[in-house]
Short mmCIF file of C-alpha atoms in Angstrom, two decimals:
data_model
loop_
_atom_site.label_atom_id
_atom_site.label_comp_id
_atom_site.label_asym_id
_atom_site.label_seq_id
_atom_site.Cartn_x
_atom_site.Cartn_y
_atom_site.Cartn_z
CA MET A 1 0.00 0.00 0.00
CA PHE A 2 1.45 3.33 -0.98
CA ARG A 3 1.78 5.94 1.73
CA THR A 4 2.37 9.64 1.20
CA ILE A 5 4.12 11.59 3.94
CA SER A 6 3.63 15.35 3.82
CA ARG A 7 2.94 18.14 6.26
CA THR A 8 -0.47 16.65 6.95
CA ARG A 9 -0.77 12.86 7.34
CA ARG A 10 -3.87 11.47 5.71
CA THR A 11 -6.12 8.85 7.22
CA ARG A 12 -5.92 5.45 5.58
CA ARG A 13 -8.93 4.40 3.57
CA ALA A 14 -10.90 1.25 4.13
CA LEU A 15 -9.02 -1.92 3.20
CA VAL A 16 -10.88 -3.04 0.08
CA THR A 17 -11.08 0.56 -1.20
CA ALA A 18 -7.34 0.95 -0.73
CA ALA A 19 -6.66 -2.27 -2.57
CA ALA A 20 -8.87 -1.15 -5.44
CA ALA A 21 -7.03 2.16 -5.64
CA LEU A 22 -3.72 0.34 -5.85
CA LEU A 23 -4.91 -1.91 -8.61
CA LEU A 24 -6.22 1.07 -10.54
CA SER A 25 -3.02 3.09 -10.20
CA GLY A 26 -0.46 3.27 -12.94
CA CYS A 27 -3.00 4.55 -15.45
CA THR A 28 -1.42 7.92 -16.15
CA ALA A 29 -1.29 9.05 -19.76
CA VAL A 30 2.34 9.34 -20.83
CA GLY A 31 2.09 9.87 -24.55
CA PRO A 32 0.57 8.57 -27.77
CA ASP A 33 -0.35 4.91 -27.85
CA ALA A 34 2.53 2.75 -29.08
CA PRO A 35 1.92 -0.23 -31.36
CA ALA A 36 0.58 -3.05 -29.19
CA ALA A 37 2.35 -6.40 -28.85
CA PRO A 38 0.49 -9.50 -30.13
CA GLY A 39 -2.56 -10.13 -27.98
CA VAL A 40 -2.38 -6.74 -26.28
CA PRO A 41 -5.34 -4.42 -26.97
CA SER A 42 -4.40 -1.19 -28.76
CA GLY A 43 -6.55 1.31 -26.84
CA LYS A 44 -5.28 2.74 -23.57
CA ALA A 45 -8.56 2.12 -21.72
CA ALA A 46 -8.51 -1.54 -22.75
CA GLN A 47 -4.85 -1.82 -21.73
CA ASP A 48 -5.62 -0.29 -18.34
CA ALA A 49 -8.44 -2.81 -17.87
CA LEU A 50 -6.12 -5.67 -18.83
CA LEU A 51 -3.49 -4.59 -16.31
CA LYS A 52 -6.08 -4.12 -13.58
CA ALA A 53 -7.56 -7.58 -14.22
CA ALA A 54 -4.14 -9.24 -14.33
CA GLU A 55 -2.99 -7.61 -11.10
CA HIS A 56 -6.28 -8.50 -9.42
CA ARG A 57 -5.93 -12.08 -10.60
CA LEU A 58 -2.39 -12.37 -9.21
CA VAL A 59 -3.37 -10.80 -5.89
CA VAL A 60 -6.33 -13.15 -5.49
CA ASP A 61 -4.12 -16.17 -6.29
CA CYS A 62 -1.54 -15.00 -3.78
CA LEU A 63 -4.14 -14.54 -1.04
CA SER A 64 -5.69 -17.90 -1.85
CA GLY A 65 -2.30 -19.52 -1.35
CA ARG A 66 -2.30 -18.07 2.16
CA GLY A 67 -5.82 -19.22 2.89
CA LEU A 68 -7.25 -15.69 2.54
CA SER A 69 -9.71 -13.95 0.24
CA LEU A 70 -11.06 -10.48 -0.44
CA THR A 71 -14.71 -10.08 0.43
CA SER A 72 -16.84 -7.25 1.74
CA ARG A 73 -17.99 -9.19 4.82
CA PRO A 74 -17.12 -7.71 8.23
CA ARG A 75 -13.92 -9.02 9.81
CA ALA A 76 -12.61 -9.14 13.34
CA PRO A 77 -9.71 -6.72 14.00
CA ASP A 78 -7.12 -9.50 14.04
CA GLU A 79 -8.44 -10.85 10.71
CA GLU A 80 -8.30 -7.34 9.26
CA ARG A 81 -4.67 -6.93 10.33
CA LYS A 82 -3.76 -10.31 8.88
CA LEU A 83 -5.37 -9.52 5.54
CA ARG A 84 -3.80 -6.05 5.42
CA ALA A 85 -0.34 -7.52 6.07
CA ALA A 86 -0.89 -10.18 3.41
CA LEU A 87 -2.02 -7.58 0.88
CA PHE A 88 0.37 -4.71 1.54
CA GLY A 89 3.25 -6.15 3.56
CA ALA A 90 4.38 -5.49 7.10
CA GLY A 91 7.24 -3.90 8.98
CA PRO A 92 9.35 -0.99 7.74
CA ARG A 93 8.54 0.30 4.25
CA GLU A 94 11.41 -0.51 1.93
CA LEU A 95 10.38 1.62 -1.05
CA SER A 96 10.51 5.41 -0.86
CA VAL A 97 10.39 8.24 -3.39
CA THR A 98 10.60 11.92 -2.47
CA LEU A 99 8.98 14.09 -5.12
CA ALA A 100 9.95 17.56 -6.27
CA THR A 101 6.82 18.82 -4.48
CA GLY A 102 8.30 17.70 -1.15
CA ALA A 103 5.90 14.79 -0.59
CA THR A 104 7.40 11.36 0.12
CA VAL A 105 5.61 8.21 -1.05
CA THR A 106 6.49 4.86 0.55
CA ALA A 107 5.47 1.24 0.12
CA HIS A 108 6.42 -2.29 1.13
CA GLU A 109 8.34 -4.71 -1.04
CA ASP A 110 6.46 -7.70 0.35
CA GLY A 111 2.78 -8.58 0.29
CA CYS A 112 0.53 -9.87 -2.45
CA VAL A 113 0.15 -6.52 -4.23
CA ALA A 114 3.94 -6.12 -4.36
CA GLY A 115 4.31 -9.68 -5.60
CA ALA A 116 1.81 -9.06 -8.38
CA ARG A 117 3.67 -5.92 -9.43
CA GLN A 118 6.99 -7.81 -9.45
CA ARG A 119 5.47 -10.55 -11.61
CA LEU A 120 4.01 -8.11 -14.12
CA TYR A 121 6.60 -5.33 -14.28
CA GLY A 122 9.73 -7.37 -13.58
CA ASP A 123 11.44 -4.79 -11.36
CA GLN A 124 9.24 -3.53 -8.57
CA ARG A 125 11.70 -0.85 -7.38
CA ARG A 126 12.06 0.70 -10.82
CA TRP A 127 8.32 0.50 -11.43
CA PHE A 128 7.49 2.06 -8.06
CA ARG A 129 9.75 5.04 -8.68
CA ALA A 130 8.63 5.52 -12.28
CA GLN A 131 4.94 5.18 -11.45
CA VAL A 132 5.05 7.56 -8.49
CA VAL A 133 6.93 10.21 -10.47
CA VAL A 134 4.72 9.91 -13.56
CA ASP A 135 1.50 9.89 -11.54
CA ASN A 136 2.60 13.18 -9.96
CA LEU A 137 3.78 15.06 -13.05
CA ARG A 138 0.75 17.35 -13.05
CA ALA A 139 1.10 18.06 -9.32
CA GLU A 140 4.74 19.01 -9.90
CA ALA A 141 3.76 21.25 -12.82
CA GLN A 142 1.07 22.94 -10.72
CA ALA A 143 3.55 23.59 -7.90
CA ARG A 144 5.92 25.22 -10.39
CA MET A 145 3.04 27.24 -11.80
CA ARG A 146 2.02 28.54 -8.36
CA ALA A 147 5.58 29.74 -7.74
CA HIS A 148 5.75 31.60 -11.07
CA PRO A 149 5.75 35.43 -10.73
CA ALA A 150 2.98 35.79 -13.34
CA HIS A 151 0.70 33.46 -11.39
CA ARG A 152 1.46 35.14 -8.09
CA ALA A 153 0.67 38.54 -9.61
CA ALA A 154 -2.61 37.29 -11.11
CA LEU A 155 -3.56 35.67 -7.80
CA ALA A 156 -2.92 38.95 -6.00
CA ARG A 157 -5.21 40.75 -8.47
CA TRP A 158 -7.88 38.10 -7.92
CA THR A 159 -7.58 38.47 -4.15
CA ARG A 160 -8.06 42.23 -4.37
CA CYS A 161 -11.04 41.73 -6.66
CA VAL A 162 -12.92 39.34 -4.34
CA THR A 163 -12.18 41.35 -1.18
CA PRO A 164 -14.92 43.87 -0.29
CA PRO A 165 -13.77 47.45 0.44
CA ASP A 166 -12.57 47.95 4.02
CA SER A 167 -13.12 44.26 4.82
CA PRO A 168 -10.93 41.17 5.07
CA ARG A 169 -10.94 38.73 2.21
CA PRO A 170 -13.77 36.22 2.72
CA ASP A 171 -12.72 32.61 3.32
CA ARG A 172 -15.21 31.52 0.68
CA PRO A 173 -15.96 34.24 -1.82
CA ASP A 174 -19.32 34.18 -3.52
CA PRO A 175 -18.97 31.77 -6.49
CA ALA A 176 -20.26 34.33 -8.98
CA VAL A 177 -17.81 36.93 -7.67
CA ALA A 178 -14.94 34.45 -7.72
CA THR A 179 -15.71 33.50 -11.31
CA ARG A 180 -15.93 37.12 -12.43
CA CYS A 181 -12.68 37.99 -10.65
CA SER A 182 -10.88 35.00 -12.17
CA ARG A 183 -11.80 36.36 -15.57
CA GLU A 184 -11.09 40.03 -14.85
CA SER A 185 -7.79 39.38 -13.06
CA GLY A 186 -6.56 37.13 -15.85
CA LEU A 187 -6.02 34.29 -13.36
CA ASP A 188 -7.81 31.70 -15.50
CA GLU A 189 -5.79 32.59 -18.59
CA VAL A 190 -2.50 32.64 -16.64
CA ARG A 191 -3.22 29.25 -15.07
CA GLU A 192 -4.10 27.66 -18.38
CA ARG A 193 -1.01 29.05 -20.09
CA LEU A 194 1.48 28.38 -17.32
CA GLU A 195 0.26 24.91 -16.41
CA ALA A 196 0.63 23.72 -19.99
CA ALA A 197 4.12 25.22 -20.24
CA GLU A 198 5.21 23.85 -16.86
CA LEU A 199 3.84 20.40 -17.66
CA ALA A 200 5.95 20.33 -20.82
CA THR A 201 8.98 21.38 -18.77
CA VAL A 202 8.34 18.72 -16.13
CA ARG A 203 7.91 16.00 -18.74
CA ALA A 204 11.29 16.97 -20.18
CA LEU A 205 12.87 16.95 -16.73
CA ARG A 206 11.41 13.51 -15.95
CA ARG A 207 12.20 12.01 -19.34
CA ASP A 208 14.09 9.05 -17.82
CA GLU A 209 11.19 8.13 -15.54
CA LEU A 210 8.72 8.42 -18.42
CA THR A 211 10.87 6.11 -20.54
CA THR A 212 11.10 3.56 -17.72
CA TYR A 213 7.35 3.82 -17.16
CA ARG A 214 6.60 3.04 -20.81
CA GLN A 215 9.09 0.16 -20.97
CA LEU A 216 7.87 -1.55 -17.81
CA ARG A 217 4.21 -0.98 -18.67
CA ASP A 218 4.77 -2.61 -22.06
CA ARG A 219 6.38 -5.57 -20.30
CA ALA A 220 3.44 -5.83 -17.90
CA LEU A 221 0.98 -5.86 -20.80
CA ARG A 222 2.86 -8.72 -22.42
CA GLN A 223 2.92 -10.62 -19.13
CA ALA A 224 -0.78 -10.00 -18.62
CA VAL A 225 -1.83 -11.60 -21.91
CA GLU A 226 0.40 -14.59 -21.20
CA LEU A 227 -1.06 -15.41 -17.78
CA PRO A 228 -2.45 -18.96 -17.68
CA ALA A 229 -6.15 -19.49 -17.16
CA PRO A 230 -7.34 -19.32 -13.52
CA THR A 231 -7.15 -22.64 -11.68
CA HIS A 232 -10.11 -21.83 -9.43
CA PRO A 233 -13.17 -19.53 -9.47
CA GLN A 234 -12.53 -15.95 -8.42
CA LYS A 235 -16.08 -14.89 -7.64
CA GLY A 236 -16.67 -12.68 -4.64
CA THR A 237 -13.19 -11.20 -4.66
CA THR A 238 -13.64 -8.09 -6.72
CA LEU A 239 -11.75 -5.03 -5.50
CA SER A 240 -13.87 -2.37 -7.15
#
């Protein structure tokens, strides 16, 4: 299970929801679709679905080998802890990536989710770093945008616009006023222009991670289509 450490620690989500989020991650758009390998669907949405299904299949098989399964039925606290450890690993988190935004994302190397990732992507450490960086490209671009002098100036104009005369700025300006001020201050135009430019810059800066992401994702797609047929029914174990 990924964990992000920042100035404010976030509460963990419910177990099955967290597992579903993990299996859905890694779906960031990184460029035009490349020619698909034999058996691999060509559309990105279909590829995402294939990867999700393959990872789910491997996780379910792994849990089954430990005498566990994913269901929505209530569990006792000790059962919940056992399933969480089997899914996401236990003990110190071995994987860690600190982003340009200052946030640090961590995860375990053991557990059924990690094992599924290793099986599909071939190098869990490289995939973890590439995926975390690529999934946060837009956040990095937005942080750069907010620090840009043009954005700071436009935001200051917007703040003056929404603040009534001789009064402090309201915590929640009237939506109609906020919209009008975004237009009149030029904030919307500045954000649109700067975010696109900063995203292009960030993609150039993270070129190595993007290349790794594409390479390992292509490998995972090939592995997914080559998985043998399930040896037992997998009903009642859906994560989403």
